[in-house]
Coordinates of C-alpha atoms in Angstrom, one line a residue:
R17 CA -25.4 34.0 5.3
Q18 CA -26.5 37.2 3.6
A19 CA -23.5 37.1 1.4
L20 CA -24.4 33.6 0.3
I21 CA -27.9 34.7 -0.5
V22 CA -26.7 37.6 -2.6
A23 CA -24.2 35.3 -4.4
A24 CA -27.0 32.7 -5.1
L25 CA -29.2 35.4 -6.5
S26 CA -26.4 36.7 -8.8
S27 CA -25.9 33.1 -10.0
V28 CA -29.5 32.9 -11.0
V29 CA -29.3 36.2 -12.9
V30 CA -26.2 35.1 -14.7
F31 CA -27.6 31.7 -15.6
Y32 CA -30.8 33.3 -17.0
N33 CA -29.0 35.9 -19.1
V34 CA -26.6 33.2 -20.5
L35 CA -29.7 31.1 -21.6
V36 CA -31.2 34.1 -23.2
E37 CA -28.0 35.1 -25.1
M38 CA -27.3 31.5 -26.2
K39 CA -30.9 31.1 -27.3
F40 CA -31.4 27.9 -25.4
F41 CA -34.9 26.4 -25.0
G42 CA -36.4 29.2 -27.1
A43 CA -35.3 31.9 -24.6
Q44 CA -34.3 34.3 -27.3
S45 CA -37.6 36.1 -26.9
M46 CA -37.0 36.7 -23.2
P47 CA -35.4 40.1 -22.1
L48 CA -32.0 40.3 -20.5
L49 CA -31.8 41.2 -16.9
T50 CA -29.3 44.1 -17.0
F51 CA -29.1 47.6 -15.7
P52 CA -27.0 50.6 -16.5
A53 CA -24.1 51.4 -14.1
L54 CA -25.0 55.1 -13.6
P55 CA -27.5 54.6 -10.7
F56 CA -24.9 52.5 -8.8
T57 CA -22.2 55.1 -9.4
L58 CA -24.5 57.8 -7.9
T59 CA -25.6 55.9 -4.9
S60 CA -22.3 54.3 -3.9
S61 CA -21.0 57.4 -2.2
S62 CA -24.2 57.6 -0.1
L63 CA -23.9 54.0 0.9
G64 CA -20.2 54.6 1.8
L65 CA -21.1 57.6 4.0
L66 CA -23.8 55.6 5.8
L67 CA -21.4 52.7 6.5
V68 CA -18.6 54.9 7.6
F69 CA -20.7 57.1 9.8
R70 CA -22.3 54.1 11.5
T71 CA -19.0 52.3 12.1
N72 CA -17.4 55.5 13.5
T73 CA -20.3 56.1 15.8
A74 CA -20.2 52.5 17.1
Y75 CA -16.4 52.6 17.6
A76 CA -16.7 55.9 19.5
R77 CA -19.2 54.3 21.9
W78 CA -16.9 51.3 22.4
N79 CA -13.8 53.5 22.9
E80 CA -15.7 55.7 25.4
A81 CA -16.8 52.6 27.4
R82 CA -13.3 51.3 27.4
L83 CA -11.8 54.6 28.7
N84 CA -14.4 54.9 31.4
W85 CA -13.7 51.4 32.7
S86 CA -10.0 52.1 32.6
H87 CA -10.7 55.2 34.7
I88 CA -12.8 53.1 37.2
S89 CA -9.9 50.7 37.6
A90 CA -7.3 53.4 38.1
K91 CA -9.4 55.5 40.5
T92 CA -10.4 52.5 42.7
F93 CA -6.7 51.8 43.3
D94 CA -6.1 55.5 44.0
V95 CA -8.8 55.5 46.7
M96 CA -7.4 52.2 48.1
R97 CA -4.0 53.8 48.4
Q98 CA -5.4 56.9 50.1
C99 CA -7.3 54.7 52.6
L100 CA -4.2 52.8 53.5
A101 CA -2.2 56.0 54.0
W102 CA -4.8 58.2 55.9
L103 CA -7.1 55.8 57.7
A104 CA -5.9 54.5 61.1
D105 CA -8.6 51.9 61.8
K106 CA -7.8 48.6 60.1
E107 CA -11.4 47.5 60.2
T108 CA -12.5 50.7 58.3
V109 CA -9.7 50.3 55.8
A110 CA -10.7 46.7 55.0
K111 CA -14.4 47.6 54.7
T112 CA -13.6 50.6 52.4
V113 CA -11.5 48.4 50.1
R114 CA -14.1 45.7 50.0
Y115 CA -16.8 48.3 49.1
L116 CA -14.6 49.6 46.3
V117 CA -14.3 46.1 44.8
A118 CA -18.1 45.8 45.3
F119 CA -18.6 49.1 43.3
A120 CA -16.8 47.6 40.3
R121 CA -18.8 44.4 40.5
T122 CA -22.1 46.2 40.8
S123 CA -21.2 48.6 38.0
K124 CA -20.4 45.6 35.7
W125 CA -23.8 44.1 36.6
H126 CA -25.5 47.5 36.1
V127 CA -24.4 47.7 32.4
T128 CA -24.7 44.1 31.4
D129 CA -27.6 42.3 33.2
R130 CA -29.3 44.6 35.6
V131 CA -32.4 42.4 35.9
N132 CA -30.8 39.2 37.3
T133 CA -30.3 40.0 41.1
K134 CA -29.2 36.4 41.7
R135 CA -26.2 37.0 39.6
L136 CA -25.3 40.1 41.6
Q137 CA -25.5 38.1 44.8
D138 CA -23.1 35.6 43.4
E139 CA -20.8 38.4 42.3
L140 CA -20.7 39.9 45.9
S141 CA -20.8 36.7 47.9
G142 CA -17.1 36.5 48.5
I143 CA -16.5 40.2 48.8
L144 CA -19.0 41.5 51.4
T145 CA -20.8 39.9 54.3
E146 CA -24.3 38.6 53.9
D147 CA -25.9 41.7 55.6
E148 CA -24.0 44.0 53.3
V149 CA -24.9 42.1 50.2
G150 CA -28.6 42.1 51.3
E151 CA -28.5 45.9 51.7
I152 CA -27.1 46.4 48.2
V153 CA -29.5 43.9 46.5
N154 CA -32.5 45.5 48.2
S155 CA -31.6 49.0 47.1
R156 CA -33.0 50.6 44.0
A157 CA -29.8 52.1 42.5
K158 CA -27.2 49.6 43.5
P159 CA -23.9 51.2 42.3
Q160 CA -25.0 54.5 43.7
F161 CA -25.8 52.9 47.0
V162 CA -22.3 51.5 47.2
L163 CA -20.9 55.0 46.6
L164 CA -23.1 56.3 49.4
C165 CA -21.8 53.7 51.8
L166 CA -18.2 54.6 50.8
T167 CA -19.0 58.3 51.5
K168 CA -20.4 57.5 55.0
L169 CA -17.3 55.4 55.8
I170 CA -15.0 58.2 54.9
A171 CA -17.1 60.9 56.7
R172 CA -17.0 59.0 60.0
Q173 CA -13.2 59.2 60.2
S174 CA -13.1 62.9 61.0
L175 CA -10.2 63.5 58.5
I176 CA -8.7 66.9 57.9
P177 CA -10.7 68.9 55.3
N178 CA -8.0 68.7 52.6
V179 CA -7.6 64.9 52.9
Q180 CA -11.4 64.3 53.0
S181 CA -11.9 66.6 50.0
H182 CA -9.3 64.6 48.0
M183 CA -10.9 61.3 48.8
D184 CA -14.4 62.7 48.0
R185 CA -13.1 63.8 44.6
G186 CA -12.1 60.3 43.9
L187 CA -15.6 59.0 44.7
I188 CA -17.1 61.8 42.5
E189 CA -14.9 60.6 39.5
L190 CA -16.1 57.1 40.1
G191 CA -19.7 58.3 40.0
A192 CA -19.1 60.3 36.8
A193 CA -17.5 57.2 35.1
L194 CA -20.5 55.1 36.1
E195 CA -23.0 57.7 34.7
N196 CA -21.1 57.8 31.4
C197 CA -21.3 54.0 31.1
D198 CA -25.0 54.1 32.0
R199 CA -25.6 56.7 29.3
I200 CA -23.9 54.5 26.7
Y201 CA -26.0 51.5 27.9
T202 CA -29.4 53.3 27.9
T203 CA -29.0 55.3 24.7
P204 CA -28.1 53.0 21.7
I205 CA -27.8 54.2 18.1
P206 CA -31.3 54.9 16.8
L207 CA -32.9 51.8 15.3
V208 CA -34.2 53.6 12.3
Y209 CA -30.6 54.5 11.3
T210 CA -29.5 50.8 11.6
R211 CA -32.5 49.6 9.6
L212 CA -31.9 52.2 6.8
T213 CA -28.2 51.2 6.4
A214 CA -29.0 47.5 6.4
R215 CA -31.9 47.8 3.8
F216 CA -30.0 50.2 1.6
L217 CA -26.9 47.9 1.6
L218 CA -28.9 44.7 0.9
L219 CA -30.9 46.3 -2.0
W220 CA -27.7 47.7 -3.5
L221 CA -25.9 44.3 -3.4
M222 CA -28.9 42.4 -4.8
T223 CA -29.2 44.6 -7.8
F224 CA -25.5 45.0 -8.4
P225 CA -25.2 41.8 -10.6
L226 CA -27.5 43.4 -13.2
T227 CA -24.9 46.0 -13.9
L228 CA -21.8 43.8 -13.4
Y229 CA -23.1 41.2 -16.0
N230 CA -22.3 43.5 -18.9
E231 CA -18.7 44.1 -17.7
F232 CA -17.6 40.6 -18.4
P233 CA -17.3 38.8 -21.8
M234 CA -19.3 35.6 -22.4
S235 CA -16.4 33.3 -21.5
K236 CA -16.0 34.9 -18.1
K237 CA -19.6 35.3 -17.0
W238 CA -19.0 32.7 -14.3
L239 CA -16.8 35.3 -12.5
V240 CA -19.8 37.5 -11.7
P241 CA -21.2 35.5 -8.7
L242 CA -17.7 35.2 -7.3
V243 CA -17.1 39.0 -7.5
I244 CA -20.5 39.7 -6.0
F245 CA -19.8 37.2 -3.2
M246 CA -16.4 38.8 -2.3
N247 CA -17.9 42.3 -2.5
S248 CA -20.8 41.3 -0.2
I249 CA -18.5 39.8 2.4
F250 CA -16.6 43.1 2.8
L251 CA -19.6 45.5 2.8
L252 CA -21.8 43.3 5.0
G253 CA -18.8 42.7 7.3
I254 CA -18.4 46.5 7.8
D255 CA -22.1 46.7 8.6
D256 CA -21.9 43.8 11.1
L257 CA -18.8 45.3 12.7
G258 CA -20.8 48.4 13.6
V259 CA -23.6 46.2 15.0
Q260 CA -21.2 44.2 17.2
I261 CA -19.4 47.2 18.8
E262 CA -22.5 49.3 19.1
E263 CA -23.1 47.6 22.5
P264 CA -19.6 47.7 23.9
F265 CA -20.3 46.1 27.3
S266 CA -21.1 42.8 25.7
I267 CA -17.6 42.5 24.2
L268 CA -15.4 44.4 26.7
P269 CA -13.6 42.0 29.2
L270 CA -15.4 43.4 32.2
A271 CA -15.0 40.2 34.2
N272 CA -11.2 40.4 33.8
I273 CA -11.2 44.1 34.8
C274 CA -13.2 43.4 38.0
Y275 CA -10.9 40.4 38.8
N276 CA -7.8 42.6 38.5
I277 CA -9.4 45.2 40.7
Q278 CA -10.1 42.6 43.4
S279 CA -6.6 41.2 43.1
T280 CA -5.2 44.7 43.6
A281 CA -7.4 45.2 46.7
Q282 CA -6.2 41.9 48.2
M283 CA -2.6 42.9 47.5
V284 CA -3.1 46.3 49.2
L285 CA -4.6 44.8 52.4
Q286 CA -2.0 42.0 52.5
S287 CA 0.8 44.6 52.3
A288 CA -0.6 46.3 55.4
G289 CA -1.2 43.0 57.3
I290 CA -5.0 43.5 57.2
D291 CA -7.4 40.6 56.8
W292 CA -10.0 40.8 54.0
F293 CA -12.9 40.5 56.5
Q294 CA -11.2 42.5 59.3
G295 CA -13.5 42.9 62.3
T296 CA -16.4 40.9 60.8
P297 CA -17.8 37.6 62.3
Q298 CA -16.0 35.7 59.4
H299 CA -12.7 37.1 60.6
Q300 CA -13.3 36.1 64.3
A301 CA -14.3 32.6 63.2
A302 CA -11.2 32.3 61.1
L303 CA -9.0 33.3 64.0
A304 CA -10.8 30.8 66.3
A305 CA -10.3 28.0 63.7
A306 CA -6.6 28.8 63.4
A307 CA -6.2 28.7 67.2
A308 CA -8.0 25.4 67.4
A309 CA -5.8 23.9 64.7
A310 CA -2.7 25.1 66.5
A311 CA -3.9 23.5 69.8
T312 CA -4.7 20.3 67.9
A313 CA -1.2 20.1 66.5
T314 CA 0.3 20.7 70.0
A315 CA -1.8 17.9 71.5
V316 CA -0.9 15.5 68.8
V317 CA 2.8 16.1 69.3
V318 CA 2.4 15.4 73.1
V319 CA 0.5 12.1 72.4
D320 CA 3.2 11.0 69.9
K321 CA 5.9 11.7 72.4
A322 CA 4.2 9.8 75.1
A323 CA 3.7 6.8 72.7
E324 CA 7.4 6.8 71.8
E325 CA 8.4 6.8 75.5
V326 CA 6.0 3.9 76.2
T327 CA 7.4 1.9 73.3
E328 CA 11.0 2.4 74.6
E329 CA 9.9 1.2 78.1
V330 CA 8.2 -1.8 76.6
E331 CA 11.3 -2.8 74.7
A332 CA 13.4 -2.4 77.8
S333 CA 11.0 -4.6 79.8
D334 CA 11.3 -7.5 77.4
D335 CA 14.8 -8.3 78.7
T336 CA 13.9 -8.3 82.4
A337 CA 10.3 -9.5 82.4
S338 CA 11.2 -13.3 82.2
E339 CA 13.9 -13.0 85.0
A340 CA 12.1 -11.1 87.7
P341 CA 8.4 -10.8 86.9
E342 CA 6.6 -8.9 89.6
E343 CA 3.0 -8.3 89.7
V344 CA 2.5 -4.6 89.9
E345 CA -1.0 -3.1 89.7
M346 CA -0.8 -0.3 87.1
M347 CA -3.2 2.6 87.2
P348 CA -3.6 4.8 84.1
P349 CA -2.1 8.2 84.6
A350 CA -4.9 10.5 85.8
L351 CA -5.8 13.3 83.4
P352 CA -6.2 16.8 84.8
A353 CA -9.5 17.7 86.4
H354 CA -10.5 19.9 83.5
A355 CA -9.8 17.2 80.9
S356 CA -13.6 17.0 80.1
I357 CA -14.3 20.2 78.4
S358 CA -17.9 21.1 77.8
S359 CA -18.8 21.8 74.2
N360 CA -20.9 24.7 75.4
A361 CA -17.9 26.7 76.5
S362 CA -16.5 29.4 74.3
V363 CA -13.9 28.7 71.7
E364 CA -11.3 30.8 73.6
T365 CA -12.0 28.8 76.8
Q366 CA -11.7 25.5 75.1
I367 CA -8.5 26.4 73.4
T368 CA -6.9 27.6 76.7
A369 CA -8.0 24.4 78.5
L370 CA -6.6 22.2 75.7
A371 CA -3.2 24.0 75.8
E372 CA -3.1 23.5 79.6
L373 CA -4.0 19.9 79.2
A374 CA -1.3 19.3 76.6
A375 CA 1.3 20.8 78.9
E376 CA 0.2 18.8 82.0
M377 CA 0.0 15.6 79.9
N378 CA 3.6 16.2 78.8
V379 CA 4.8 16.4 82.4
S380 CA 2.6 13.6 83.5
A381 CA 3.8 11.3 80.8
E382 CA 7.4 12.0 81.7
E383 CA 6.7 11.2 85.4
E384 CA 4.5 8.1 84.9
L385 CA 6.7 6.5 82.4
T386 CA 9.7 6.3 84.7
F387 CA 9.6 3.0 86.7
D388 CA 12.1 1.2 88.9
I389 CA 10.5 -2.1 88.0
A390 CA 9.8 -2.8 84.4
P391 CA 5.9 -2.8 84.0
P392 CA 4.1 -5.5 82.0
R393 CA 3.5 -4.7 78.3
A394 CA -0.3 -4.8 78.5
A395 CA -0.5 -2.3 81.3
L396 CA 1.7 0.2 79.4
L397 CA -0.2 -0.1 76.2
S398 CA -3.5 0.3 78.1
N399 CA -2.2 3.6 79.5
T400 CA -1.2 4.9 76.1
S401 CA -4.6 3.9 74.6
Q402 CA -6.5 5.7 77.4
I403 CA -4.5 8.9 76.9
A404 CA -5.0 8.9 73.1
E405 CA -8.8 8.3 73.5
D406 CA -9.2 11.1 76.0
V407 CA -7.2 13.6 73.9
D408 CA -9.0 12.6 70.7
K409 CA -12.4 13.2 72.4
I410 CA -11.4 16.6 73.6
L411 CA -10.0 17.6 70.2
K412 CA -13.3 16.6 68.5
E413 CA -15.3 18.8 70.9
V414 CA -13.0 21.8 70.4
V415 CA -12.9 21.6 66.6
G416 CA -16.7 21.0 66.4
S417 CA -17.3 24.1 68.5
A418 CA -14.9 26.2 66.5
A419 CA -16.6 25.2 63.2
T420 CA -20.0 26.0 64.7

């Protein structure tokens, strides 16, 4: 937009000077808007130094931020590797790895949007438990608090001094990288320097058509606005480049870096057979849900097998029912005494009872479905329906309790 403004102003200057030189509308008495080239020759070097110095300073800030985040990514993996090698408790390993991922997430929040705590909660919701997230959100210095939690976790393991010192050195380097990023975020390039460069450049470009007008013959005066426009795009683009990379954390792919750190952490735990939430209530609930699902699958298989056997008996009875029908009073196979499982029982108790019920139902189905006299079709179908309803009721109670 600024380049278009400068080009429009140069077009006005060229149009006015052409009217004066061609003596249109009595403009011969008006002065030409021209300026000697010497002032621009003297000030162009100063303008170049300002632009170069500002661009180099902004790039140095961007490069330092990039290197620090690369160091955070490498050092978090290094500490994860040491935890997997030197810590024996799986729960401590999982918690330490999760806090390392949380450190990267809180550091990203700290240098981008440190006011919006709701965003930080969303960042940590799938990494830490609710209590752990609450402790971090309520702390004053959130990334430093995560480092403090990591230090306490390592100190409780009573490692040999050499190993503990090596792991502490990794945490120290993470803290140093965080402080470097915080320094870049809190100390931008002085505003007066940015304003001086922008004002000097804009004034130089707006007065440059006055000098460039005399460099073209009358037949090529129309080239002046085009040359000014191209020159403005390049010089203003250099200035805008410095403005864009002056705040590096707004353009660095920090979200992708944090995602890669979390993916690496999941790979580390998976290679050791450790659950992400090892030892937490979420982990226990996941185990209970998996056990309930296994029990459900077992019971369904038993019911399907019983239904198949009943169908075979019914088909066999079709041939003999018309020849020798006998009235036999059929009683539904009795379910075990513990078939009615209270939903107030623990998940482990309900799963154990359901497994025993499935086994007894399998034996009972094999015994009850063997008859010397072919039973009527209605009685056999009634037995199967009763078994399916009882098992379905028990499964609903177990799955509902596990979900709770």
